[in-house]
Structure formats: C-alpha cells, structure tokens
Coordinates of C-alpha atoms in Angstrom, one line a residue:
M913 CA -71.4 -17.3 126.2
Q914 CA -71.5 -16.3 121.6
L915 CA -68.3 -17.4 119.5
Y916 CA -68.0 -15.8 116.3
S917 CA -65.5 -16.7 113.8
E918 CA -63.0 -15.0 112.6
E919 CA -64.5 -13.4 109.9
Q920 CA -67.5 -12.7 111.8
N921 CA -65.6 -10.5 114.5
I922 CA -63.6 -8.7 111.1
S923 CA -67.5 -8.3 109.9
H924 CA -68.3 -6.9 113.7
L925 CA -65.2 -4.4 113.8
I926 CA -65.8 -3.0 110.3
L927 CA -69.5 -2.4 111.4
D928 CA -68.5 -0.7 114.7
I929 CA -65.9 1.5 112.6
F930 CA -68.4 2.9 110.0
R931 CA -71.0 3.3 112.9
R932 CA -69.7 5.8 114.5
P933 CA -68.8 8.4 110.9
V934 CA -71.8 8.1 109.9
Y935 CA -74.1 9.1 113.4
L936 CA -72.0 12.1 113.5
F937 CA -72.7 12.5 110.0
L938 CA -75.8 11.9 109.6
S939 CA -77.9 11.8 113.6
L940 CA -78.5 8.3 112.4
F941 CA -77.9 5.0 113.4
F942 CA -75.8 3.0 111.3
S943 CA -78.3 -0.3 110.7
P944 CA -81.8 1.2 110.2
S945 CA -79.9 4.4 108.5
F946 CA -79.3 1.2 105.3
R947 CA -83.2 0.8 105.6
L948 CA -84.4 4.0 106.2
C949 CA -86.1 6.5 102.9
L950 CA -84.0 9.1 101.1
Q951 CA -86.2 11.6 102.5
Y952 CA -85.3 10.7 105.8
R953 CA -81.5 10.7 105.4
V954 CA -82.2 14.9 103.4
E955 CA -84.1 15.3 106.3
S956 CA -81.9 14.4 109.5
M957 CA -79.5 16.2 107.1
M958 CA -80.6 19.5 107.1
L959 CA -82.5 19.7 110.4
R960 CA -78.8 19.5 112.0
I961 CA -77.4 22.3 109.4
A962 CA -80.4 23.9 110.5
K963 CA -80.5 23.8 114.2
P964 CA -77.4 26.0 114.9
M965 CA -78.9 28.8 112.9
N966 CA -82.4 28.7 115.3
Y967 CA -84.2 27.6 112.0
I968 CA -87.3 25.4 112.3
P969 CA -89.3 23.1 110.4
V970 CA -92.9 23.6 109.7
T971 CA -94.2 20.5 110.7
P972 CA -98.4 20.8 109.9
S973 CA -101.1 18.6 111.6
V974 CA -103.7 16.1 110.4
Q975 CA -105.4 18.6 110.3
Q976 CA -103.5 21.2 107.7
R977 CA -102.3 19.1 105.7
S978 CA -106.2 18.5 104.6
Q979 CA -106.9 21.9 104.0
M980 CA -103.9 22.4 101.8
R981 CA -105.1 23.0 98.6
A982 CA -104.8 20.3 96.1
P983 CA -101.6 19.6 93.4
Q984 CA -102.2 21.5 90.0
C985 CA -99.6 19.8 88.2
V986 CA -98.3 15.6 88.2
P987 CA -95.5 14.0 86.5
L988 CA -96.3 12.7 82.3
I989 CA -97.0 9.4 82.6
M990 CA -97.6 8.2 79.1
E991 CA -99.4 5.3 77.9
P992 CA -97.2 3.4 75.9
E993 CA -97.6 2.3 72.6
S994 CA -97.9 -2.0 74.3
R995 CA -96.3 -3.8 71.4
F996 CA -92.7 -6.1 70.9
Y997 CA -90.3 -4.0 69.2
S998 CA -88.1 -6.2 67.3
N999 CA -86.4 -2.7 66.1
S1000 CA -84.1 -0.5 68.6
V1001 CA -85.9 1.0 71.7
L1002 CA -83.4 4.3 73.2
V1003 CA -84.2 5.0 77.0
L1004 CA -82.6 8.7 78.1
D1005 CA -83.2 10.0 81.1
F1006 CA -82.6 13.0 83.2
Q1007 CA -79.8 13.4 85.3
S1008 CA -81.4 14.1 88.8
L1009 CA -84.8 16.3 86.7
Y1010 CA -86.8 17.1 90.1
P1011 CA -83.2 18.9 92.1
S1012 CA -81.8 20.6 88.4
I1013 CA -85.1 22.1 88.1
V1014 CA -84.7 23.6 91.3
I1015 CA -80.6 25.2 91.3
A1016 CA -81.2 25.6 87.3
Y1017 CA -84.1 28.2 88.2
N1018 CA -83.2 28.7 91.4
Y1019 CA -87.0 27.4 92.8
C1020 CA -87.5 27.8 97.2
F1021 CA -89.7 28.7 99.5
S1022 CA -87.8 31.5 100.5
T1023 CA -88.2 33.5 97.3
C1024 CA -92.1 32.2 96.6
L1025 CA -94.4 34.7 96.3
G1026 CA -97.3 32.7 95.9
H1027 CA -100.5 33.1 94.3
V1028 CA -100.5 36.4 90.9
E1029 CA -103.9 37.0 92.0
N1030 CA -103.2 37.8 96.1
L1031 CA -99.8 40.0 95.1
G1032 CA -99.8 44.1 96.9
K1033 CA -102.8 43.4 99.4
Y1034 CA -102.2 43.5 102.8
D1035 CA -103.9 41.1 104.1
E1036 CA -102.4 37.0 104.6
F1037 CA -103.5 34.8 102.1
K1038 CA -102.9 31.1 102.3
F1039 CA -99.4 30.1 101.7
G1040 CA -99.7 25.7 102.1
C1041 CA -100.1 24.6 105.6
T1042 CA -99.5 28.8 107.1
S1043 CA -99.8 32.0 105.8
L1044 CA -98.1 34.6 103.8
R1045 CA -98.5 39.0 103.8
V1046 CA -96.4 40.6 100.6
P1047 CA -98.0 43.8 100.8
P1048 CA -97.6 47.0 97.9
D1049 CA -94.1 48.4 98.9
L1050 CA -92.0 45.6 99.4
L1051 CA -93.8 44.6 96.0
Y1052 CA -92.5 47.2 94.5
Q1053 CA -89.0 47.3 95.1
I1054 CA -88.7 43.5 94.0
R1055 CA -90.7 43.9 90.8
H1056 CA -87.4 43.6 88.4
D1057 CA -87.2 40.2 89.7
I1058 CA -90.7 38.6 89.9
T1059 CA -90.7 36.0 87.6
V1060 CA -94.1 34.3 87.0
S1061 CA -93.7 30.5 86.4
P1062 CA -94.2 28.2 85.2
N1063 CA -95.2 30.1 82.3
G1064 CA -98.0 32.0 83.6
I1065 CA -99.7 29.3 85.4
A1066 CA -100.5 29.9 89.3
F1067 CA -98.8 27.5 91.9
V1068 CA -99.7 26.4 95.4
K1069 CA -96.7 25.5 96.2
V1070 CA -92.8 25.4 95.0
G1071 CA -93.5 21.6 94.6
D1072 CA -95.9 22.3 91.7
S1073 CA -93.9 24.2 89.5
I1074 CA -91.3 22.0 90.0
V1075 CA -93.5 19.0 89.1
H1076 CA -94.8 21.0 86.1
K1077 CA -91.5 22.7 84.9
A1078 CA -90.3 18.9 84.8
R1079 CA -92.7 18.2 82.7
E1080 CA -92.3 20.8 80.6
T1081 CA -88.7 19.7 80.1
L1082 CA -90.0 16.2 79.3
E1083 CA -92.7 17.7 76.8
R1084 CA -90.3 19.9 75.3
A1085 CA -87.8 16.7 74.3
I1086 CA -90.2 14.6 73.2
K1087 CA -91.3 17.3 70.5
L1088 CA -87.5 17.7 69.5
V1089 CA -87.1 14.4 68.7
N1090 CA -90.5 13.7 67.1
D1091 CA -89.0 17.1 64.5
T1092 CA -86.0 16.0 64.3
K1093 CA -86.1 13.9 60.7
K1094 CA -82.8 13.5 60.2
W1095 CA -82.9 10.9 63.6
G1096 CA -85.9 9.6 61.9
A1097 CA -87.3 8.4 65.4
R1098 CA -90.3 8.6 67.6
V1099 CA -90.6 8.8 71.3
V1100 CA -93.7 5.1 72.3
Y1101 CA -93.4 6.1 75.4
G1102 CA -92.1 8.5 79.2
D1103 CA -92.9 8.5 82.5
T1104 CA -91.5 11.7 84.8
D1105 CA -87.8 12.1 83.8
S1106 CA -87.1 9.5 81.3
M1107 CA -88.4 8.5 76.8
F1108 CA -88.1 5.8 75.4
V1109 CA -87.3 6.3 71.8
L1110 CA -87.9 4.0 68.4
L1111 CA -85.7 4.0 65.6
K1112 CA -87.1 2.0 63.3
G1113 CA -84.8 -0.2 60.8
A1114 CA -81.5 1.6 62.8
T1115 CA -78.7 -1.2 63.9
K1116 CA -77.1 -1.7 67.0
E1117 CA -74.0 0.8 66.5
Q1118 CA -76.9 3.3 64.2
S1119 CA -78.6 3.2 67.5
F1120 CA -76.0 4.1 70.0
K1121 CA -75.0 7.3 67.9
I1122 CA -78.1 9.0 67.5
G1123 CA -79.2 8.5 70.7
Q1124 CA -75.6 10.3 72.2
E1125 CA -76.8 12.5 69.1
I1126 CA -80.4 13.5 71.5
A1127 CA -79.1 13.5 74.1
E1128 CA -76.7 16.5 74.1
A1129 CA -79.3 18.3 71.5
V1130 CA -81.8 18.5 74.5
T1131 CA -79.6 19.1 76.7
A1132 CA -78.2 22.3 74.7
T1133 CA -82.2 23.7 74.6
N1134 CA -82.5 23.2 78.8
P1135 CA -80.4 25.4 81.1
K1136 CA -77.5 24.7 83.3
P1137 CA -77.4 21.2 85.4
V1138 CA -80.1 19.7 83.8
K1139 CA -79.1 16.8 81.9
L1140 CA -80.5 14.0 79.3
K1141 CA -78.9 11.2 79.8
F1142 CA -78.2 8.3 77.1
E1143 CA -78.7 5.3 79.6
K1144 CA -78.6 2.1 77.7
V1145 CA -80.7 0.1 74.6
Y1146 CA -83.0 -2.0 74.1
L1147 CA -83.1 -4.8 71.5
P1148 CA -85.5 -6.8 71.2
C1149 CA -88.4 -5.3 74.1
V1150 CA -92.2 -5.0 74.9
L1151 CA -93.9 -2.2 76.9
Q1152 CA -96.5 -3.3 78.0
T1153 CA -98.1 -1.3 80.6
K1154 CA -97.0 1.8 82.4
K1155 CA -93.7 1.4 84.1
R1156 CA -94.2 -2.2 83.2
Y1157 CA -91.5 -3.1 80.5
V1158 CA -88.9 -5.8 79.7
G1159 CA -86.5 -6.4 77.0
Y1160 CA -82.1 -7.5 76.1
M1161 CA -80.5 -4.2 77.5
Y1162 CA -77.1 -3.0 75.4
E1163 CA -75.3 -0.2 77.9
T1164 CA -71.6 -0.1 75.9
L1165 CA -71.8 -0.4 71.7
D1166 CA -68.5 -3.1 72.9
Q1167 CA -71.3 -5.4 74.2
K1168 CA -71.5 -8.3 72.4
D1169 CA -74.3 -10.2 74.7
P1170 CA -77.5 -8.5 75.8
V1171 CA -78.3 -8.8 79.7
F1172 CA -82.3 -9.6 80.7
D1173 CA -83.4 -6.6 82.0
A1174 CA -87.3 -6.2 83.2
K1175 CA -89.2 -3.1 85.0
G1176 CA -92.2 -4.0 86.5
I1177 CA -93.5 -7.8 85.3
E1178 CA -93.3 -10.6 87.5
T1179 CA -90.1 -11.5 87.0
V1180 CA -88.6 -8.5 89.6
R1181 CA -92.0 -8.8 91.2
R1182 CA -92.3 -11.0 94.7
D1183 CA -95.5 -11.4 95.4
S1184 CA -96.0 -14.9 93.4
C1185 CA -94.3 -18.2 93.9
P1186 CA -90.6 -18.2 91.9
A1187 CA -91.5 -21.1 89.3
V1188 CA -94.2 -18.4 87.6
S1189 CA -90.2 -16.0 87.3
K1190 CA -88.6 -18.7 86.1
I1191 CA -90.7 -19.9 83.1
L1192 CA -91.9 -16.4 82.3
E1193 CA -88.2 -15.4 81.6
R1194 CA -87.4 -18.2 80.1
S1195 CA -90.2 -17.6 77.6
L1196 CA -89.3 -14.0 77.4
K1197 CA -85.4 -15.0 75.8
L1198 CA -87.1 -18.0 74.3
L1199 CA -89.5 -14.9 71.7
F1200 CA -86.4 -12.3 71.9
E1201 CA -83.2 -15.0 70.6
T1202 CA -85.4 -17.3 68.3
R1203 CA -88.3 -16.0 67.2
D1204 CA -90.1 -19.1 67.8
I1205 CA -93.6 -19.1 69.4
S1206 CA -93.6 -22.9 68.4
L1207 CA -90.4 -23.0 70.9
I1208 CA -92.1 -21.3 73.8
K1209 CA -95.1 -23.3 73.4
Q1210 CA -93.2 -26.4 73.7
Y1211 CA -92.2 -25.3 76.7
V1212 CA -94.5 -24.2 78.4
Q1213 CA -96.5 -27.1 77.8
R1214 CA -93.5 -29.1 79.5
Q1215 CA -93.6 -27.0 82.5
C1216 CA -96.7 -27.4 83.0
M1217 CA -97.5 -31.1 82.2
K1218 CA -95.0 -31.6 85.3
L1219 CA -96.7 -29.3 87.6
L1220 CA -100.1 -31.9 86.3
E1221 CA -98.1 -35.5 86.3
G1222 CA -96.2 -34.3 90.6
K1223 CA -92.9 -33.9 89.1
A1224 CA -92.7 -30.1 89.9
S1225 CA -90.6 -29.4 92.6
I1226 CA -92.5 -28.1 95.4
Q1227 CA -89.4 -25.3 96.4
D1228 CA -90.8 -23.2 93.1
F1229 CA -94.3 -22.6 94.1
I1230 CA -93.5 -22.0 97.9
F1231 CA -95.7 -18.1 98.3
A1232 CA -93.8 -16.3 100.9
K1233 CA -95.6 -13.5 101.9
E1234 CA -94.3 -11.2 104.6
Y1235 CA -97.2 -11.1 108.4
R1236 CA -97.7 -7.9 109.4
G1237 CA -98.8 -8.3 112.6
S1238 CA -101.7 -10.0 114.4
A1239 CA -103.4 -6.9 115.1
S1240 CA -102.7 -5.2 111.5
Y1241 CA -105.7 -6.9 109.9
K1242 CA -109.3 -6.9 110.5
P1243 CA -111.7 -9.0 111.7
G1244 CA -112.1 -11.5 108.6
A1245 CA -109.3 -10.8 106.9
C1246 CA -108.6 -13.8 104.5
V1247 CA -104.8 -13.6 104.6
P1248 CA -102.8 -16.2 103.9
A1249 CA -99.9 -16.0 106.4
L1250 CA -102.5 -14.6 108.8
E1251 CA -104.7 -17.6 108.7
L1252 CA -101.0 -19.9 109.0
T1253 CA -100.6 -17.6 111.6
R1254 CA -103.8 -19.2 113.5
K1255 CA -103.0 -22.7 112.6
M1256 CA -99.7 -22.4 114.8
L1257 CA -100.5 -20.8 117.7
T1258 CA -103.6 -23.4 118.0
Y1259 CA -100.7 -25.6 119.6
D1260 CA -97.9 -23.0 120.3
R1261 CA -98.9 -20.2 121.6
R1262 CA -94.8 -18.9 120.9
S1263 CA -94.4 -19.5 116.9
E1264 CA -95.8 -16.3 116.0
P1265 CA -94.1 -14.7 113.0
R1266 CA -92.3 -11.8 113.8
V1267 CA -93.6 -8.6 112.3
G1268 CA -92.3 -8.0 108.6
E1269 CA -91.0 -11.8 108.1
R1270 CA -92.7 -13.5 104.8
V1271 CA -94.6 -16.9 105.7
P1272 CA -93.5 -19.9 103.5
Y1273 CA -97.2 -21.6 102.0
V1274 CA -98.3 -23.6 99.3
I1275 CA -102.3 -24.2 97.7
I1276 CA -103.0 -27.0 97.6
Y1277 CA -106.7 -29.7 96.1
G1278 CA -109.4 -29.6 98.2
A1279 CA -113.3 -30.8 97.5
P1280 CA -115.2 -28.7 95.3
G1281 CA -117.1 -25.3 96.8
V1282 CA -114.0 -24.9 99.5
P1283 CA -112.5 -21.7 99.5
L1284 CA -109.1 -21.0 98.7
I1285 CA -108.2 -19.4 101.9
Q1286 CA -109.1 -23.7 102.9
L1287 CA -106.3 -24.8 100.7
V1288 CA -103.0 -22.9 102.1
R1289 CA -100.5 -25.4 103.7
R1290 CA -97.6 -24.9 105.6
P1291 CA -94.8 -26.7 103.0
V1292 CA -93.6 -29.4 105.6
E1293 CA -97.3 -30.1 105.8
V1294 CA -96.9 -31.3 102.2
L1295 CA -94.3 -33.4 102.2
Q1296 CA -95.9 -34.3 105.8
D1297 CA -99.5 -36.0 104.4
P1298 CA -98.6 -38.0 101.6
T1299 CA -102.8 -36.9 100.3
L1300 CA -101.3 -33.5 99.9
R1301 CA -100.9 -32.8 96.4
L1302 CA -100.3 -29.4 94.5
N1303 CA -103.2 -27.2 93.0
A1304 CA -102.1 -27.8 89.0
T1305 CA -104.8 -26.5 87.9
Y1306 CA -104.2 -23.0 90.3
Y1307 CA -100.9 -22.5 89.8
I1308 CA -101.6 -23.0 86.2
T1309 CA -104.3 -20.8 85.2
K1310 CA -104.2 -18.9 88.2
Q1311 CA -100.1 -18.0 88.4
I1312 CA -98.8 -19.7 85.7
L1313 CA -100.4 -19.1 82.5
P1314 CA -101.7 -14.7 83.2
P1315 CA -98.3 -12.9 83.7
L1316 CA -97.7 -15.0 79.8
A1317 CA -101.1 -14.6 78.3
R1318 CA -100.2 -10.3 79.4
I1319 CA -97.1 -10.5 77.1
F1320 CA -98.4 -13.1 74.4
S1321 CA -101.7 -11.6 74.3
L1322 CA -99.8 -8.5 72.5
I1323 CA -98.4 -10.5 69.4
G1324 CA -102.0 -12.6 69.2
I1325 CA -101.1 -15.6 70.8
D1326 CA -103.2 -16.9 73.4
V1327 CA -101.5 -18.8 75.9
F1328 CA -104.2 -20.5 77.8
S1329 CA -104.8 -22.7 74.7
W1330 CA -102.1 -24.7 75.3
Y1331 CA -103.4 -25.3 78.5
H1332 CA -106.0 -26.5 77.5
E1333 CA -104.5 -28.9 74.7
L1334 CA -102.4 -31.4 77.1
P1335 CA -104.4 -34.6 78.5
R1336 CA -105.9 -34.3 81.7
I1337 CA -103.5 -36.5 84.5
Q1338 CA -104.5 -37.2 87.9
K1339 CA -100.9 -38.8 89.7
A1340 CA -102.0 -41.7 92.8
T1341 CA -100.9 -40.8 96.4
S1342 CA -97.5 -42.9 96.7
S1343 CA -99.0 -44.2 100.7
S1344 CA -100.1 -48.0 101.3
R1345 CA -104.0 -48.6 101.4
S1346 CA -104.0 -49.6 104.1
E1347 CA -102.7 -45.7 105.6
L1348 CA -105.3 -44.3 103.3
E1349 CA -107.9 -46.2 104.2
G1350 CA -109.4 -43.7 106.8
R1351 CA -108.2 -40.6 104.8
K1352 CA -110.3 -39.7 102.1
G1353 CA -111.6 -36.5 101.7
T1354 CA -111.9 -36.1 97.8
I1355 CA -113.2 -37.4 94.7
A1356 CA -110.3 -37.3 93.5
Q1357 CA -108.7 -40.2 96.0
Y1358 CA -110.8 -42.2 94.8
F1359 CA -110.5 -42.0 91.3
T1360 CA -106.6 -42.1 90.5
T1361 CA -104.6 -43.4 87.3
L1362 CA -100.9 -43.6 88.4
H1363 CA -98.2 -43.5 86.7
C1364 CA -95.6 -46.8 87.1
P1365 CA -92.7 -45.5 89.5
V1366 CA -90.0 -47.1 86.9
C1367 CA -91.1 -47.3 83.5
D1368 CA -94.1 -44.7 83.7
D1369 CA -97.0 -46.9 81.7
L1370 CA -100.4 -46.4 83.7
T1371 CA -101.7 -48.5 85.9
Q1372 CA -103.8 -49.4 88.8
H1373 CA -101.6 -51.4 90.4
G1374 CA -99.0 -50.0 91.7
I1375 CA -96.5 -51.1 90.1
C1376 CA -97.6 -52.5 86.2
S1377 CA -97.2 -56.4 84.9
K1378 CA -94.5 -55.8 83.0
C1379 CA -92.1 -54.7 85.7
R1380 CA -93.9 -57.0 87.7
S1381 CA -92.3 -59.8 85.7
Q1382 CA -88.4 -58.2 86.8
P1383 CA -88.5 -57.1 90.5
Q1384 CA -85.2 -57.6 91.6
H1385 CA -85.0 -55.4 88.4
V1386 CA -87.0 -52.7 90.3
A1387 CA -85.6 -53.0 93.4
V1388 CA -82.9 -51.6 92.3
I1389 CA -84.4 -48.9 90.0
L1390 CA -85.8 -47.8 92.9
N1391 CA -83.0 -47.9 95.6
Q1392 CA -81.6 -46.4 93.0
E1393 CA -83.4 -43.0 93.5
I1394 CA -83.5 -43.8 97.1
R1395 CA -80.5 -43.2 97.6
E1396 CA -79.9 -40.3 95.2
L1397 CA -82.3 -38.5 96.9
E1398 CA -80.2 -38.6 99.6
R1399 CA -77.5 -37.4 98.3
Q1400 CA -78.9 -34.7 97.2
Q1401 CA -80.6 -34.0 101.1
E1402 CA -76.7 -33.9 102.0
R1403 CA -75.5 -32.1 99.9
L1404 CA -78.3 -29.0 100.4
V1405 CA -78.1 -30.1 104.3
K1406 CA -74.0 -28.8 103.9
S1407 CA -74.4 -25.8 101.5
S1408 CA -77.1 -23.9 103.6
H1409 CA -75.2 -25.1 107.0
H1410 CA -71.8 -23.3 105.5
Y1411 CA -74.5 -19.9 103.7
F1412 CA -76.2 -20.1 107.5
S1413 CA -72.5 -20.0 109.1
L1414 CA -71.1 -17.0 107.4
N1415 CA -74.7 -14.3 107.7
P1416 CA -75.8 -16.0 111.4
D1417 CA -78.8 -13.2 111.5
R1418 CA -80.6 -14.0 108.5
A1419 CA -83.4 -16.5 110.3
A1420 CA -85.7 -15.4 108.6
I1421 CA -84.6 -17.5 105.5
L1422 CA -83.3 -20.4 107.0
S1423 CA -87.5 -21.3 107.8
I1424 CA -87.9 -21.5 103.7
L1425 CA -84.6 -23.6 102.8
S1426 CA -85.2 -26.0 106.1
T1427 CA -88.2 -26.7 104.4
V1428 CA -86.6 -27.3 100.7
A1429 CA -84.0 -29.3 102.5
R1430 CA -87.3 -30.7 103.8
A1431 CA -88.2 -31.9 99.9
F1432 CA -85.1 -33.8 99.8
S1433 CA -85.4 -36.2 102.9
P1434 CA -86.0 -40.4 102.1
K1435 CA -89.1 -39.7 103.8
S1436 CA -90.5 -36.8 101.4
R1437 CA -93.1 -37.1 98.3
Y1438 CA -90.5 -39.2 95.6
A1439 CA -89.1 -41.3 97.8
R1440 CA -92.2 -42.0 100.0
T1441 CA -93.6 -43.6 95.9
A1442 CA -90.1 -45.8 96.3
Q1443 CA -90.6 -46.7 99.1
A1444 CA -94.3 -48.0 99.3
A1445 CA -94.0 -49.7 95.2
L1446 CA -90.9 -52.0 97.1
I1447 CA -93.2 -52.9 100.2
D1448 CA -95.8 -53.4 97.5
I1449 CA -93.1 -55.6 95.5
S1450 CA -92.8 -57.2 99.3
H1451 CA -96.5 -58.0 99.0
V1452 CA -96.8 -59.5 95.9
F1453 CA -93.9 -61.9 95.2
L1454 CA -92.1 -62.7 98.4

C-alpha cells in the first residue's frame, strides 16, 4: 500500500476536481489533454458541437490526400540580415493572425466556391479531397455577393486563401514601415505574422514611442479584428538565420534590467550537452554587456582548458536523447541511445528504457580510427573506470565551438583560432600502476603527463619532488579535498531526496540526478586522484 504526504494528497484532490469538468468540456481526459497539440483539442470541441447538429467531419484517406493539389501559397519568411545589431530592433507581432483573417474576410468552406474557371458548369469539379458543383442558376442568384480572393488568384482551398491573405497583410505592413520617413525605420526580418524593425540611433524611449506608432498605423489599415501588437525591443541583439535570434529584451519602458531572450539557438535547445548552452549564453552576455572580444576569448579559453585538464564537471557534458523503442530504428542505425540499450540488455533484459525516456551518455577518448558510436558510454561507467576520460577534443571542436562560430563569425571573429592557441595537455589516469598494467588500450595511456594534485606542477611520478619533501602537508591537503567531496555528495543527495519526495512520478530525471550524485562520491575521479596519491606517498615515505 502506497502512502502519500499531505501535500501529495492535496495535489491529487485538485487534479480530481479539474479532471471531470475538462472531460465534459473537451471530451478529453485531463492528463493527456495537456500533452496533446492545440489542433487535437480544438477538433474535439468542434466534434462535440457538430454531433447534435447531425454534421460529420470529412476524413480523407491517404489516397485522397495524395490526389489533392499542392498549396499555391506559403507564409512569408524573410531571410534576415544576419549580423550583430547594436541599435534598437523592434519586434511587432499580429495577434492571432490566421483566425483574425478568417473573421475579417469571412473565409469558410461553406461559402467557398472553388476555382473561377469551374464556376457556372453543371459538371462536378475537384474541391479539396471531395467534389463540388456550382450550376449557372445558383451562380446568378449570388452574383452580387461573390468575392474573388485573394486579389484574383484562384485558390484550391480555404487554407490557401488564408495563408495568402496573411502574407499580403504582412507585406503591406512591411511596405508601410519602410516608406514612412518620419520613423526612420527599416524591416530587417519578417516571419509569418511578425516583423523585426531596425531603428538606427534611437534611444530606448524613442524606440518604444515609434513602436507604438507603427502598431497603431498598421492596425488602422486592416479590417477588424486584425491587430498588430508592439511586443518588445531588442537592445542589442543578433539575427543569425531564419527563426534563430537572440538579444537583450525590454518589454516595458520602465524596465531597467534586460532579459536574455533566445529563439532557436543552442541556449534553448535540448540536442546538446549543458556545457554548450552555458558557454554560449555567457559569451553572448559578455558581448552584449561589454562589447570586449578579449574578455570573451579569455572566458572561452578558460572553459576549454578546464575540459582539457580534466577539471570540468561531468554533469555539464552529459547528452540525454530520447529512446524511441527498438522497433522504431532501422537495422544498423548508429544511435547512442540504442547502442547503450543494447549493451544494457546483454546483462539485464529488464533494463530497456521506456519509449520517450531520455538516455544519458558521454563521449570518451578511444583508439585512433574508432567510430564515434563506439566511444559512447554511460556516465556511471566513466565514473567507475579510471581509464575512461571525456573526449575533450570532440566536445570542444564538435559541440562547444561550432555554435560560437555561427554567432561570432557574423562580426569577423574566428573562435577556432582561440582553441588552436591553447597548449595541449594530456592528463594521466589516477589509478595505481598495478591496476593499469593489463588495462592500457590507447596510445594516450602510454604517453602521459601528470599534474601534481597538490601544487599542479608537471611531474611523471604522481607527486612532484617538491611536495614529496613535505608528506604531512600533502596528506592534509588531499584529505581536505576528500572531505569536501564527501560534503558535496551529502548535500546533493539530500536535495535530490527532497525534490523527489515532492515529485514522485518523475523517475526519468532520477537516473540522471543519481549519476550526477555519483560524480561527487569518494570513488569519483577527483577523490580517486587524491587517494591514489596518498597510496603513492605511503609507498615512498613509510
């Protein structure tokens, strides 16, 4: 019997209160209704209304869909002027543009007659995935109410007309902004229902004033309820490519501290490791706040050196990709989540992740010429095996630097040259010599340069000669490091237990947090380094 705390019982009671009304209103169960797309929920409500009126929806088959004409119009998505903008960039967006177009121009399948060339004929013609007939007598009766839309261009279905009218509305707004001289504005990017307007030399106060004027002027040129809303000001910002931009956002005139706002770039995406997002975000903030490239260079090189020296936290370099089920992958697919699952199934057939569960993994060093898929390991394997090390070259050249290069190349900076300027460091494994005798597998494990764990000087003997003359000092320093790691582990375990006591159903994140917790255990990489050094000292001085 499972017992819940008082907070959990209250949460379950609230969910039960909401479950029944939502089911009655949407004809959907409460839990999946939040995960399903908006279209599914809208269709559920429409079906519930249509059924008492004896209407049924048309459900086209795959063959019917394949026979439909291709769309004749696509939304307007401009290619942005990719660069760093130190001036104000206004962001204006049409509120619910497509529904507003439908209401403003009365677009509906029940009033759509199809192509102009098919009107006035007795024969049926193709209309979407079905057919339609508009005889001459009907056409004569409604001759005064016919509208050819949009602008004489015949459309296949209502969707084409809505998209074209929305595109026409956005193009008209862009032309109005560019032609109005008093604003001194220029549209640098447009995307479906929004536009980015550059104001050269304008202050923040002037930007908000001009933004409101543009919104009011464009709204006045369109029928109700089409409305252009002035959303925010970017100062400064970077427009990278379509649907990828980032900047410091101001939403109100009295806002003093800007908000870091990013769309489409690695800081908000989940297909890379956390280190990529953190380094990119910090670099962009330094660019926006200081405009000093030297500070950004120092920061990036410092983060790369931490990884090369083996001092970076493993939790920042863990990838987590969704597992789609063994039947969803093609034969021979090289997918890390699938590869790790196959290895886990060899020793436990019940260890297969659930479909949609994220599988954590890291990339390690391997022998030259080994495929990347064979370098994939679970984080716990790296923590338990001292011969495995994070592949710093892969993480830096394939994960960290490419996103930075896409941003800073817009201002003529080569970030890869920053990495080439760094000294090459090869850290030795922390295990004792006897433990490694039969485990050496790569050339990097034979030729190693070890940093002294006390003073960080280069040495070939684990502990440098200077520190060997002070064994008591070395023992105290390394024991303090072990105690600090134990305290960090205890704090992390307590916080994770408290979190999951309030969220008992989120088991997918538990595996990742437990892996991170192991990184702070006394048997982790850094603790093993200190313990191995103490063993070496005991052999030398005792």
